[in-house]
PDB file of C-alpha atoms in Angstrom:
ATOM      1  CA  MET F   1      -6.816  42.090 -78.716  1.00 61.00           C
ATOM      2  CA  ARG F   2      -9.180  44.054 -80.837  1.00 67.00           C
ATOM      3  CA  THR F   3     -11.786  42.283 -83.002  1.00 68.00           C
ATOM      4  CA  LYS F   4     -13.067  43.571 -86.282  1.00 66.00           C
ATOM      5  CA  PRO F   5     -16.713  44.664 -85.988  1.00 64.00           C
ATOM      6  CA  LYS F   6     -19.163  42.593 -88.008  1.00 62.00           C
ATOM      7  CA  THR F   7     -21.436  44.323 -90.433  1.00 60.00           C
ATOM      8  CA  VAL F   8     -24.783  43.236 -91.802  1.00 57.00           C
ATOM      9  CA  PHE F   9     -24.147  45.060 -95.052  1.00 59.00           C
ATOM     10  CA  MET F  10     -22.252  43.585 -97.995  1.00 57.00           C
ATOM     11  CA  THR F  11     -19.202  45.249 -99.387  1.00 64.00           C
ATOM     12  CA  SER F  12     -19.709  47.106-102.639  1.00 68.00           C
ATOM     13  CA  ASP F  13     -17.872  44.398-104.638  1.00 71.00           C
ATOM     14  CA  LYS F  14     -20.131  41.665-103.311  1.00 74.00           C
ATOM     15  CA  THR F  15     -23.193  43.808-103.917  1.00 74.00           C
ATOM     16  CA  ILE F  16     -22.274  44.412-107.554  1.00 77.00           C
ATOM     17  CA  VAL F  17     -21.588  40.719-108.167  1.00 76.00           C
ATOM     18  CA  THR F  18     -24.861  39.748-106.503  1.00 79.00           C
ATOM     19  CA  ILE F  19     -26.868  42.259-108.528  1.00 81.00           C
ATOM     20  CA  ALA F  20     -25.180  41.228-111.795  1.00 78.00           C
ATOM     21  CA  THR F  21     -25.768  37.543-111.099  1.00 81.00           C
ATOM     22  CA  SER F  22     -29.406  38.152-110.179  1.00 78.00           C
ATOM     23  CA  ALA F  23     -29.959  40.231-113.313  1.00 73.00           C
ATOM     24  CA  LEU F  24     -28.422  37.551-115.529  1.00 69.00           C
ATOM     25  CA  MET F  25     -30.560  34.820-113.977  1.00 69.00           C
ATOM     26  CA  LEU F  26     -33.674  36.961-114.367  1.00 61.00           C
ATOM     27  CA  LEU F  27     -32.891  37.580-118.036  1.00 59.00           C
ATOM     28  CA  LEU F  28     -32.426  33.870-118.660  1.00 58.00           C
ATOM     29  CA  ILE F  29     -35.805  33.184-117.110  1.00 57.00           C
ATOM     30  CA  ILE F  30     -37.658  36.006-118.857  1.00 56.00           C
ATOM     31  CA  ILE F  31     -36.200  35.706-122.364  1.00 52.00           C
ATOM     32  CA  PRO F  32     -38.386  33.268-124.276  1.00 48.00           C
ATOM     33  CA  MET F  33     -36.554  30.331-125.720  1.00 48.00           C
ATOM     34  CA  LYS F  34     -37.018  29.521-129.374  1.00 48.00           C
ATOM     35  CA  SER F  35     -38.647  26.226-130.125  1.00 49.00           C
ATOM     36  CA  TYR F  36     -36.370  23.269-130.641  1.00 49.00           C
ATOM     37  CA  GLY F  37     -37.218  23.263-134.348  1.00 50.00           C
ATOM     38  CA  ALA F  38     -35.277  26.493-134.732  1.00 50.00           C
ATOM     39  CA  LEU F  39     -32.416  25.153-132.639  1.00 51.00           C
ATOM     40  CA  CYS F  40     -32.089  22.120-134.897  1.00 59.00           C
ATOM     41  CA  ALA F  41     -32.417  24.176-138.065  1.00 58.00           C
ATOM     42  CA  LYS F  42     -31.457  22.591-141.313  1.00 65.00           C
ATOM     43  CA  PRO F  43     -29.822  24.805-143.899  1.00 70.00           C
ATOM     44  CA  ASP F  44     -32.539  23.967-146.432  1.00 77.00           C
ATOM     45  CA  LYS F  45     -35.267  25.574-144.282  1.00 81.00           C
ATOM     46  CA  SER F  46     -36.111  29.195-144.959  1.00 83.00           C
ATOM     47  CA  THR F  47     -36.854  32.025-142.584  1.00 85.00           C
ATOM     48  CA  ALA F  48     -40.491  31.837-143.700  1.00 88.00           C
ATOM     49  CA  TYR F  49     -40.605  28.189-142.578  1.00 88.00           C
ATOM     50  CA  PHE F  50     -39.385  29.058-139.085  1.00 86.00           C
ATOM     51  CA  ASN F  51     -41.702  32.065-138.884  1.00 89.00           C
ATOM     52  CA  GLY F  52     -44.615  29.739-139.654  1.00 90.00           C
ATOM     53  CA  TYR F  53     -43.307  27.180-137.161  1.00 88.00           C
ATOM     54  CA  ASP F  54     -43.068  29.777-134.385  1.00 87.00           C
ATOM     55  CA  ALA F  55     -46.518  31.185-135.232  1.00 90.00           C
ATOM     56  CA  ALA F  56     -48.096  27.723-134.931  1.00 90.00           C
ATOM     57  CA  GLN F  57     -46.340  27.041-131.634  1.00 86.00           C
ATOM     58  CA  SER F  58     -47.575  30.387-130.323  1.00 88.00           C
ATOM     59  CA  ASP F  59     -51.150  29.759-131.515  1.00 88.00           C
ATOM     60  CA  PHE F  60     -51.212  26.279-130.020  1.00 86.00           C
ATOM     61  CA  HIS F  61     -49.794  27.235-126.628  1.00 83.00           C
ATOM     62  CA  SER F  62     -52.037  30.276-126.295  1.00 84.00           C
ATOM     63  CA  GLY F  63     -55.111  28.103-126.826  1.00 83.00           C
ATOM     64  CA  HIS F  64     -56.037  29.381-130.260  1.00 83.00           C
ATOM     65  CA  ALA F  65     -57.330  27.098-132.983  1.00 84.00           C
ATOM     66  CA  GLN F  66     -55.279  26.625-136.120  1.00 86.00           C
ATOM     67  CA  ASN F  67     -55.191  29.814-138.130  1.00 88.00           C
ATOM     68  CA  GLN F  68     -57.442  29.118-141.124  1.00 88.00           C
ATOM     69  CA  ASN F  69     -55.860  32.020-143.005  1.00 88.00           C
ATOM     70  CA  VAL F  70     -52.670  29.946-143.069  1.00 90.00           C
ATOM     71  CA  THR F  71     -54.034  26.420-143.416  1.00 86.00           C
ATOM     72  CA  SER F  72     -56.720  26.944-146.060  1.00 87.00           C
ATOM     73  CA  SER F  73     -56.019  25.889-149.623  1.00 84.00           C
ATOM     74  CA  SER F  74     -56.602  29.462-150.824  1.00 86.00           C
ATOM     75  CA  SER F  75     -54.064  30.867-148.350  1.00 87.00           C
ATOM     76  CA  GLN F  76     -51.828  33.646-149.619  1.00 90.00           C
ATOM     77  CA  TYR F  77     -48.939  32.537-147.396  1.00 91.00           C
ATOM     78  CA  SER F  78     -45.864  30.985-148.999  1.00 91.00           C
ATOM     79  CA  GLN F  79     -45.517  27.204-149.111  1.00 90.00           C
ATOM     80  CA  ASP F  80     -42.541  27.397-146.732  1.00 90.00           C
ATOM     81  CA  TYR F  81     -44.549  29.363-144.182  1.00 91.00           C
ATOM     82  CA  LYS F  82     -47.512  26.975-144.459  1.00 91.00           C
ATOM     83  CA  GLN F  83     -45.253  23.934-144.087  1.00 90.00           C
ATOM     84  CA  GLY F  84     -43.557  25.501-141.067  1.00 89.00           C
ATOM     85  CA  TYR F  85     -46.947  26.266-139.543  1.00 89.00           C
ATOM     86  CA  LYS F  86     -48.104  22.682-140.104  1.00 90.00           C
ATOM     87  CA  ASP F  87     -44.915  21.220-138.624  1.00 89.00           C
ATOM     88  CA  GLY F  88     -45.004  23.608-135.667  1.00 87.00           C
ATOM     89  CA  TRP F  89     -48.623  22.741-134.918  1.00 88.00           C
ATOM     90  CA  ASP F  90     -47.953  19.003-135.192  1.00 88.00           C
ATOM     91  CA  ASP F  91     -44.902  19.236-132.922  1.00 86.00           C
ATOM     92  CA  ALA F  92     -46.781  21.247-130.305  1.00 83.00           C
ATOM     93  CA  GLN F  93     -49.672  18.775-130.359  1.00 81.00           C
ATOM     94  CA  TYR F  94     -47.281  15.818-130.159  1.00 81.00           C
ATOM     95  CA  ASN F  95     -45.469  17.322-127.152  1.00 74.00           C
ATOM     96  CA  VAL F  96     -48.755  17.840-125.291  1.00 70.00           C
ATOM     97  CA  ASN F  97     -49.800  14.276-126.047  1.00 70.00           C
ATOM     98  CA  VAL F  98     -46.469  12.943-124.769  1.00 68.00           C
ATOM     99  CA  LEU F  99     -46.848  14.948-121.568  1.00 64.00           C
ATOM    100  CA  GLU F 100     -50.424  13.773-121.040  1.00 63.00           C
ATOM    101  CA  SER F 101     -49.533  10.133-121.555  1.00 69.00           C
ATOM    102  CA  SER F 102     -46.563  10.363-119.205  1.00 69.00           C
ATOM    103  CA  ILE F 103     -48.703  11.866-116.424  1.00 67.00           C
ATOM    104  CA  CYS F 104     -51.758   9.622-116.738  1.00 59.00           C
TER     105      CYS F 104
END
């Protein structure tokens, strides 16, 4: 009776599936997720609102202070953008506070 020799190498089909699966998982990890505000978008919110929201989230999480060019009363940004920035900043701050209180 002759036995089939074992190999330490994968067949080409298994290799392709493994590479494709690994690439997909890597993309899911690397691609930044939009904030939940954008996921729960209301139709009455404009693109400018969500751009402001995302900018505030980015500023907050990167350790920057609030952008005074956006928040000042003489700001040239649209009201939607400023409101989005304010909401994004408040949400980011709230989430950090919730995390801190749940840990301590």
